Amino acid sequence: LDPPAGLYPPAGEPGTVNVDLALLLRYAQPLAESFLHLEPGCEMQVGWLETLRRYVDNLGGPPWLSVLLSRDGFDRKLFRSEQLTQYAEILLMFPNEPPDALLWIALDTVVDAMPYAAAVVPQVARGSRSGGVFFEFVEASALIDHLGDISSLQGKIQRAEETYFKSNPITETLFDNPPGRMRSNLDGRVDMLQSLYDQSAPLQEVTCGGHSSPTCAGCPQGHGASWCNVDCMWSSGDCSAVFRSTMVTSMSSGFVELVLDEPRDVHLVYLRFGAQLLPVEADCEGLSKAECRKAGAPNEDFEHLLDDAELYFGRGVDGEGCASYARARGISGREVFWRSPGSRPETQVRCIRVATRRPQQKPMVF
């Protein structure tokens, strides 16, 4: 394959891998009934392909969608070739997203286009194995459950309900926050930034609103969100530190950085900017809809977000920061989630830096 340069994104921008993979899928589609992508240097044992063929032939029932020979990544996934066009289109539609993350979107698209498959899924959910299309993962539960999906296909059901999360709060168990030191060239209290990261006590007392406390955790004193203000923010049922900076509205090269105590392999990075929806203090019973909505309205910091910034990974040690930095991707928004492409972590990372490329529209609330 020798595609023209015009098919690819501009130099320096991500998306090249997805374009290459999409071209490969379209090229391979008419060559065989099935498609399997293996990583470079992978050697198959004698008779392995025949074993896989017998397994597929014995599946029976309606057409299978995919056979996953590995848990993570895009490699070692067997597809029906007729599905490759849809997957290629999704790869080009989202050029900056990892191919293995888009794999599940592609499979979901195929399922929604197959009425029979959609009808069989509810049977499996009820414990019936009479159908030939089913989805399961024995060793772990799903990380993401889509709520509120609506489908016109007969037999399609939505098992998850939002009421589940009222008694089962979501916990951030994916992120271990390894030991490290926060630093920044922005104004604002860096000790609050450090406390936000590892819950350590700030160097000075924090202002809670009408009173002060050694830490944000000590602000509420049993009064909840109403006693968690100014230097602190109510988040997920706790009073946490918050870092604010107005300097980002006037400078184009601000940064916030985590310098790890030891080099680490990084799989996931999650950043959240702005404030939280305040809990409804008043009972909505007897109130109008407008009054009830107002009771749970976001505070003034809610709309603060990151605008046109970049995520960098640094390696080596040089003074306060790292000796060299490599750009991971452009980032923006209230919530930023980065995951390692191809399920391959960034290795030996010593610094994780968020750097702005131009003055921000609003002060930073981290």
Short mmCIF file of C-alpha atoms in Angstrom, two decimals:
data_model
loop_
_atom_site.label_atom_id
_atom_site.label_comp_id
_atom_site.label_asym_id
_atom_site.label_seq_id
_atom_site.Cartn_x
_atom_site.Cartn_y
_atom_site.Cartn_z
CA LEU A 1 0.00 0.00 0.00
CA ASP A 2 1.34 3.42 -0.96
CA PRO A 3 -1.35 6.03 -0.11
CA PRO A 4 -0.89 9.70 -1.02
CA ALA A 5 0.21 12.11 1.73
CA GLY A 6 -3.08 14.01 1.40
CA LEU A 7 -4.92 11.20 3.18
CA TYR A 8 -3.00 11.84 6.39
CA PRO A 9 -3.43 14.60 8.98
CA PRO A 10 -0.92 17.49 8.95
CA ALA A 11 2.59 16.76 10.19
CA GLY A 12 2.87 16.72 13.96
CA GLU A 13 -0.79 15.83 14.54
CA PRO A 14 -1.99 12.39 15.70
CA GLY A 15 -4.14 10.14 13.55
CA THR A 16 -1.56 8.49 11.27
CA VAL A 17 -1.99 5.07 12.90
CA ASN A 18 -5.77 5.11 12.40
CA VAL A 19 -5.45 6.09 8.73
CA ASP A 20 -2.95 3.29 8.09
CA LEU A 21 -5.17 0.76 9.84
CA ALA A 22 -8.31 1.91 7.99
CA LEU A 23 -6.53 1.50 4.62
CA LEU A 24 -5.33 -1.96 5.64
CA LEU A 25 -8.86 -3.05 6.63
CA ARG A 26 -10.37 -1.88 3.33
CA TYR A 27 -7.58 -3.57 1.38
CA ALA A 28 -7.97 -6.87 3.26
CA GLN A 29 -11.78 -7.02 3.21
CA PRO A 30 -12.26 -8.80 -0.15
CA LEU A 31 -9.35 -11.19 0.35
CA ALA A 32 -10.97 -13.60 2.84
CA GLU A 33 -14.07 -14.23 4.94
CA SER A 34 -12.27 -13.39 8.19
CA PHE A 35 -9.58 -10.97 9.35
CA LEU A 36 -7.07 -11.32 12.21
CA HIS A 37 -4.43 -8.69 13.03
CA LEU A 38 -1.29 -9.90 14.81
CA GLU A 39 1.49 -7.80 16.28
CA PRO A 40 4.85 -7.74 14.43
CA GLY A 41 7.09 -10.71 15.12
CA CYS A 42 4.24 -12.96 16.26
CA GLU A 43 4.80 -16.60 15.27
CA MET A 44 1.94 -19.11 15.14
CA GLN A 45 2.38 -22.68 16.28
CA VAL A 46 1.84 -25.50 13.82
CA GLY A 47 -1.88 -26.25 13.48
CA TRP A 48 -2.95 -23.10 15.33
CA LEU A 49 -4.96 -21.74 12.41
CA GLU A 50 -6.83 -25.00 11.93
CA THR A 51 -7.67 -25.07 15.64
CA LEU A 52 -9.15 -21.60 15.35
CA ARG A 53 -11.10 -22.58 12.24
CA ARG A 54 -12.63 -25.60 14.01
CA TYR A 55 -13.61 -23.40 16.95
CA VAL A 56 -15.38 -20.92 14.67
CA ASP A 57 -17.12 -23.69 12.70
CA ASN A 58 -18.47 -25.16 15.95
CA LEU A 59 -20.02 -21.90 17.15
CA GLY A 60 -23.22 -22.55 15.22
CA GLY A 61 -26.33 -20.38 15.58
CA PRO A 62 -26.48 -16.89 14.08
CA PRO A 63 -23.34 -15.30 12.61
CA TRP A 64 -20.65 -14.58 15.18
CA LEU A 65 -19.37 -11.01 15.48
CA SER A 66 -15.85 -11.31 16.83
CA VAL A 67 -13.62 -13.82 18.58
CA LEU A 68 -11.30 -12.16 21.10
CA LEU A 69 -8.06 -14.07 21.54
CA SER A 70 -6.67 -11.48 23.96
CA ARG A 71 -8.20 -9.19 26.55
CA ASP A 72 -6.53 -5.85 25.69
CA GLY A 73 -5.48 -4.04 22.54
CA PHE A 74 -6.55 -4.36 18.91
CA ASP A 75 -4.29 -7.30 18.02
CA ARG A 76 -5.50 -10.91 18.19
CA LYS A 77 -9.14 -10.07 17.45
CA LEU A 78 -10.84 -12.16 14.77
CA PHE A 79 -13.48 -10.30 12.70
CA ARG A 80 -15.86 -11.20 9.93
CA SER A 81 -14.53 -9.33 6.88
CA GLU A 82 -17.96 -7.87 6.14
CA GLN A 83 -17.60 -5.78 9.33
CA LEU A 84 -14.29 -4.18 8.35
CA THR A 85 -15.83 -1.33 6.33
CA GLN A 86 -17.72 -0.01 9.37
CA TYR A 87 -14.64 -0.28 11.56
CA ALA A 88 -12.52 1.57 8.98
CA GLU A 89 -15.09 4.38 8.82
CA ILE A 90 -15.05 4.77 12.60
CA LEU A 91 -11.23 4.86 12.63
CA LEU A 92 -11.28 7.78 10.18
CA MET A 93 -14.14 9.48 12.01
CA PHE A 94 -12.12 9.55 15.26
CA PRO A 95 -8.47 9.73 14.13
CA ASN A 96 -7.11 10.76 17.54
CA GLU A 97 -8.63 7.88 19.53
CA PRO A 98 -6.79 4.55 20.10
CA PRO A 99 -7.94 1.80 17.68
CA ASP A 100 -8.65 -0.65 20.52
CA ALA A 101 -11.01 1.86 22.16
CA LEU A 102 -12.90 2.28 18.88
CA LEU A 103 -13.16 -1.48 18.48
CA TRP A 104 -16.06 -1.66 20.94
CA ILE A 105 -17.88 1.19 19.20
CA ALA A 106 -17.57 -0.71 15.94
CA LEU A 107 -18.95 -3.91 17.45
CA ASP A 108 -21.83 -1.99 19.05
CA THR A 109 -22.63 -0.47 15.65
CA VAL A 110 -22.79 -3.93 14.11
CA VAL A 111 -25.06 -5.22 16.87
CA ASP A 112 -27.48 -2.31 16.47
CA ALA A 113 -27.65 -3.10 12.74
CA MET A 114 -28.55 -6.78 13.34
CA PRO A 115 -32.13 -7.24 14.61
CA TYR A 116 -31.57 -10.91 15.37
CA ALA A 117 -28.49 -10.20 17.48
CA ALA A 118 -30.33 -7.44 19.34
CA ALA A 119 -33.15 -9.86 20.13
CA VAL A 120 -30.79 -12.53 21.43
CA VAL A 121 -28.94 -10.26 23.86
CA PRO A 122 -31.96 -9.92 26.22
CA GLN A 123 -32.29 -13.70 26.29
CA VAL A 124 -28.70 -14.01 27.46
CA ALA A 125 -29.25 -11.29 30.04
CA ARG A 126 -32.01 -13.42 31.53
CA GLY A 127 -29.66 -16.40 31.76
CA SER A 128 -30.71 -18.21 28.61
CA ARG A 129 -27.94 -19.58 26.40
CA SER A 130 -30.26 -20.71 23.62
CA GLY A 131 -29.04 -17.97 21.28
CA GLY A 132 -25.75 -17.98 19.42
CA VAL A 133 -24.88 -14.33 20.07
CA PHE A 134 -23.84 -13.42 23.57
CA PHE A 135 -21.39 -11.16 25.32
CA GLU A 136 -19.63 -11.96 28.55
CA PHE A 137 -16.34 -11.43 30.34
CA VAL A 138 -15.79 -13.81 33.18
CA GLU A 139 -12.85 -12.25 35.01
CA ALA A 140 -13.95 -8.61 35.37
CA SER A 141 -17.00 -6.38 35.25
CA ALA A 142 -17.50 -3.67 32.66
CA LEU A 143 -15.73 -0.36 33.26
CA ILE A 144 -18.40 1.62 31.41
CA ASP A 145 -22.15 0.97 31.35
CA HIS A 146 -24.17 3.09 28.92
CA LEU A 147 -27.33 4.50 30.45
CA GLY A 148 -30.41 5.74 28.65
CA ASP A 149 -29.77 4.02 25.30
CA ILE A 150 -32.91 3.82 23.18
CA SER A 151 -33.27 1.46 20.26
CA SER A 152 -36.15 0.86 17.86
CA LEU A 153 -35.01 -2.72 17.25
CA GLN A 154 -37.47 -5.25 18.54
CA GLY A 155 -36.27 -7.06 21.64
CA LYS A 156 -33.51 -4.58 22.52
CA ILE A 157 -33.56 -3.83 26.24
CA GLN A 158 -31.69 -1.53 28.62
CA ARG A 159 -30.84 -3.37 31.82
CA ALA A 160 -28.88 -0.65 33.64
CA GLU A 161 -30.83 1.91 35.63
CA GLU A 162 -29.58 5.20 37.06
CA THR A 163 -31.09 4.32 40.44
CA TYR A 164 -28.29 1.78 40.88
CA PHE A 165 -25.71 4.53 41.37
CA LYS A 166 -27.69 6.13 44.21
CA SER A 167 -26.74 3.24 46.48
CA ASN A 168 -23.51 2.23 44.70
CA PRO A 169 -21.26 5.30 44.23
CA ILE A 170 -18.59 5.20 41.55
CA THR A 171 -15.07 5.03 42.96
CA GLU A 172 -11.90 5.97 41.12
CA THR A 173 -10.06 2.71 41.74
CA LEU A 174 -8.28 2.81 38.37
CA PHE A 175 -5.95 5.62 39.46
CA ASP A 176 -3.31 4.99 42.11
CA ASN A 177 -1.78 8.52 42.25
CA PRO A 178 1.84 7.41 42.78
CA PRO A 179 3.94 9.56 45.15
CA GLY A 180 5.10 12.78 43.56
CA ARG A 181 5.49 16.55 43.90
CA MET A 182 3.22 19.11 42.24
CA ARG A 183 4.71 22.27 40.73
CA SER A 184 3.54 25.16 38.54
CA ASN A 185 4.69 28.49 37.10
CA LEU A 186 1.22 29.98 37.71
CA ASP A 187 -0.02 32.08 40.58
CA GLY A 188 -2.08 30.34 43.22
CA ARG A 189 -1.25 28.15 46.19
CA VAL A 190 0.90 25.24 45.06
CA ASP A 191 0.45 23.66 48.51
CA MET A 192 -3.28 23.41 47.68
CA LEU A 193 -2.38 21.74 44.39
CA GLN A 194 -0.30 19.21 46.32
CA SER A 195 -3.13 18.64 48.81
CA LEU A 196 -5.54 18.14 45.92
CA TYR A 197 -3.30 15.40 44.52
CA ASP A 198 -2.36 13.42 47.63
CA GLN A 199 -4.62 14.82 50.42
CA SER A 200 -1.58 16.10 52.35
CA ALA A 201 -2.04 19.00 54.78
CA PRO A 202 -1.45 22.44 53.19
CA LEU A 203 1.41 24.60 54.49
CA GLN A 204 -1.07 27.22 55.73
CA GLU A 205 -4.64 27.08 57.03
CA VAL A 206 -7.42 27.03 54.46
CA THR A 207 -10.38 29.38 54.33
CA CYS A 208 -13.64 27.44 54.39
CA GLY A 209 -15.94 30.45 54.05
CA GLY A 210 -16.89 31.91 57.42
CA HIS A 211 -14.17 29.99 59.25
CA SER A 212 -10.77 28.39 58.69
CA SER A 213 -9.26 24.92 59.18
CA PRO A 214 -5.85 23.21 58.95
CA THR A 215 -7.22 21.12 56.05
CA CYS A 216 -10.24 21.13 53.77
CA ALA A 217 -11.38 17.85 55.29
CA GLY A 218 -11.89 19.70 58.56
CA CYS A 219 -14.10 22.43 57.07
CA PRO A 220 -17.59 20.81 57.06
CA GLN A 221 -17.74 19.82 60.75
CA GLY A 222 -20.89 17.87 60.00
CA HIS A 223 -22.58 20.62 57.96
CA GLY A 224 -21.78 19.23 54.50
CA ALA A 225 -21.20 21.28 51.35
CA SER A 226 -22.46 24.57 52.80
CA TRP A 227 -19.32 24.77 55.02
CA CYS A 228 -16.90 23.89 52.19
CA ASN A 229 -16.04 27.06 50.24
CA VAL A 230 -13.33 29.50 49.09
CA ASP A 231 -10.11 27.41 49.26
CA CYS A 232 -12.04 24.13 49.17
CA MET A 233 -14.66 22.39 47.04
CA TRP A 234 -17.29 19.75 47.77
CA SER A 235 -16.63 16.70 45.58
CA SER A 236 -18.08 13.17 45.76
CA GLY A 237 -19.25 13.65 49.33
CA ASP A 238 -15.98 15.11 50.66
CA CYS A 239 -14.45 18.57 51.09
CA SER A 240 -11.32 18.72 48.93
CA ALA A 241 -8.62 21.29 48.17
CA VAL A 242 -8.92 23.38 45.01
CA PHE A 243 -6.21 25.18 43.03
CA ARG A 244 -7.15 28.50 41.38
CA SER A 245 -5.06 30.71 39.10
CA THR A 246 -6.00 33.92 37.27
CA MET A 247 -2.60 34.22 35.56
CA VAL A 248 -3.61 31.76 32.82
CA THR A 249 -5.88 34.41 31.27
CA SER A 250 -2.89 36.61 30.42
CA MET A 251 0.00 34.20 29.70
CA SER A 252 0.41 31.65 26.91
CA SER A 253 2.90 29.24 28.45
CA GLY A 254 1.51 28.28 31.84
CA PHE A 255 1.90 24.77 33.17
CA VAL A 256 0.92 22.48 36.02
CA GLU A 257 3.16 19.47 36.51
CA LEU A 258 3.45 16.32 38.58
CA VAL A 259 7.05 15.21 39.20
CA LEU A 260 7.01 11.56 40.29
CA ASP A 261 9.35 10.36 43.01
CA GLU A 262 10.35 7.40 40.84
CA PRO A 263 9.95 6.65 37.09
CA ARG A 264 6.64 4.92 36.41
CA ASP A 265 4.84 3.27 33.49
CA VAL A 266 1.71 5.36 32.85
CA HIS A 267 -1.48 3.75 31.53
CA LEU A 268 -4.14 6.36 32.37
CA VAL A 269 -4.27 10.08 33.13
CA TYR A 270 -7.46 11.76 34.35
CA LEU A 271 -7.82 15.52 34.91
CA ARG A 272 -10.88 17.45 36.05
CA PHE A 273 -11.29 21.21 35.92
CA GLY A 274 -14.01 23.47 37.28
CA ALA A 275 -16.30 22.85 40.20
CA GLN A 276 -19.03 20.35 41.00
CA LEU A 277 -22.81 20.36 41.04
CA LEU A 278 -23.74 21.22 44.60
CA PRO A 279 -25.92 18.65 46.39
CA VAL A 280 -29.57 19.50 46.84
CA GLU A 281 -29.80 20.65 50.46
CA ALA A 282 -33.55 21.23 50.40
CA ASP A 283 -36.20 18.57 50.05
CA CYS A 284 -37.84 18.98 46.64
CA GLU A 285 -41.19 17.86 47.98
CA GLY A 286 -43.55 20.82 47.85
CA LEU A 287 -41.22 22.91 45.64
CA SER A 288 -41.79 23.87 42.03
CA LYS A 289 -39.58 22.36 39.34
CA ALA A 290 -37.73 25.66 38.96
CA GLU A 291 -37.08 25.87 42.70
CA CYS A 292 -35.88 22.29 42.84
CA ARG A 293 -33.49 22.83 39.92
CA LYS A 294 -32.14 25.97 41.57
CA ALA A 295 -31.40 24.04 44.77
CA GLY A 296 -29.03 21.80 42.82
CA ALA A 297 -27.57 24.44 40.53
CA PRO A 298 -23.80 24.49 39.85
CA ASN A 299 -21.68 27.15 41.51
CA GLU A 300 -19.90 29.89 39.56
CA ASP A 301 -16.77 27.80 38.98
CA PHE A 302 -18.62 25.04 37.14
CA GLU A 303 -18.02 26.43 33.64
CA HIS A 304 -14.24 26.80 34.06
CA LEU A 305 -12.46 24.45 31.69
CA LEU A 306 -9.17 23.83 29.98
CA ASP A 307 -8.91 25.51 26.58
CA ASP A 308 -6.30 24.58 23.95
CA ALA A 309 -3.63 22.90 26.06
CA GLU A 310 -1.27 19.95 25.67
CA LEU A 311 -0.34 16.90 27.71
CA TYR A 312 3.37 16.06 27.96
CA PHE A 313 5.33 13.19 29.46
CA GLY A 314 8.82 13.96 30.76
CA ARG A 315 11.81 11.71 31.35
CA GLY A 316 15.08 12.17 33.17
CA VAL A 317 15.71 14.73 35.92
CA ASP A 318 16.90 18.28 35.39
CA GLY A 319 16.57 20.62 38.35
CA GLU A 320 12.94 20.96 39.44
CA GLY A 321 11.49 19.22 36.38
CA CYS A 322 12.51 16.75 33.68
CA ALA A 323 15.35 16.75 31.16
CA SER A 324 13.14 16.12 28.11
CA TYR A 325 9.44 16.18 27.30
CA ALA A 326 7.36 14.45 24.61
CA ARG A 327 3.92 15.63 23.56
CA ALA A 328 1.18 13.04 24.15
CA ARG A 329 -1.83 14.89 22.71
CA GLY A 330 -3.78 18.14 22.66
CA ILE A 331 -6.31 18.40 25.48
CA SER A 332 -9.28 20.60 26.36
CA GLY A 333 -12.56 20.55 28.28
CA ARG A 334 -13.75 20.10 31.86
CA GLU A 335 -12.65 16.46 32.03
CA VAL A 336 -9.62 15.07 30.24
CA PHE A 337 -9.06 11.33 29.99
CA TRP A 338 -5.91 9.95 28.33
CA ARG A 339 -5.17 6.29 27.95
CA SER A 340 -2.14 4.64 26.41
CA PRO A 341 -2.73 3.86 22.71
CA GLY A 342 -2.71 0.21 21.80
CA SER A 343 -2.75 -0.67 25.53
CA ARG A 344 0.99 0.03 25.58
CA PRO A 345 1.91 2.28 28.53
CA GLU A 346 4.27 5.23 28.41
CA THR A 347 7.38 3.81 30.07
CA GLN A 348 9.80 5.36 32.55
CA VAL A 349 7.78 8.56 32.94
CA ARG A 350 9.07 11.00 35.55
CA CYS A 351 6.92 14.09 34.80
CA ILE A 352 3.31 14.59 33.68
CA ARG A 353 2.76 18.16 32.49
CA VAL A 354 -0.32 20.10 31.38
CA ALA A 355 0.78 23.18 29.40
CA THR A 356 -1.39 25.92 27.91
CA ARG A 357 -0.61 27.13 24.39
CA ARG A 358 -2.37 30.50 24.63
CA PRO A 359 -4.16 32.65 27.25
CA GLN A 360 -7.17 30.87 28.66
CA GLN A 361 -10.68 32.29 28.47
CA LYS A 362 -11.30 31.86 32.19
CA PRO A 363 -9.18 31.44 35.33
CA MET A 364 -8.01 27.91 36.03
CA VAL A 365 -9.92 25.94 38.64
CA PHE A 366 -8.18 22.61 39.19
#
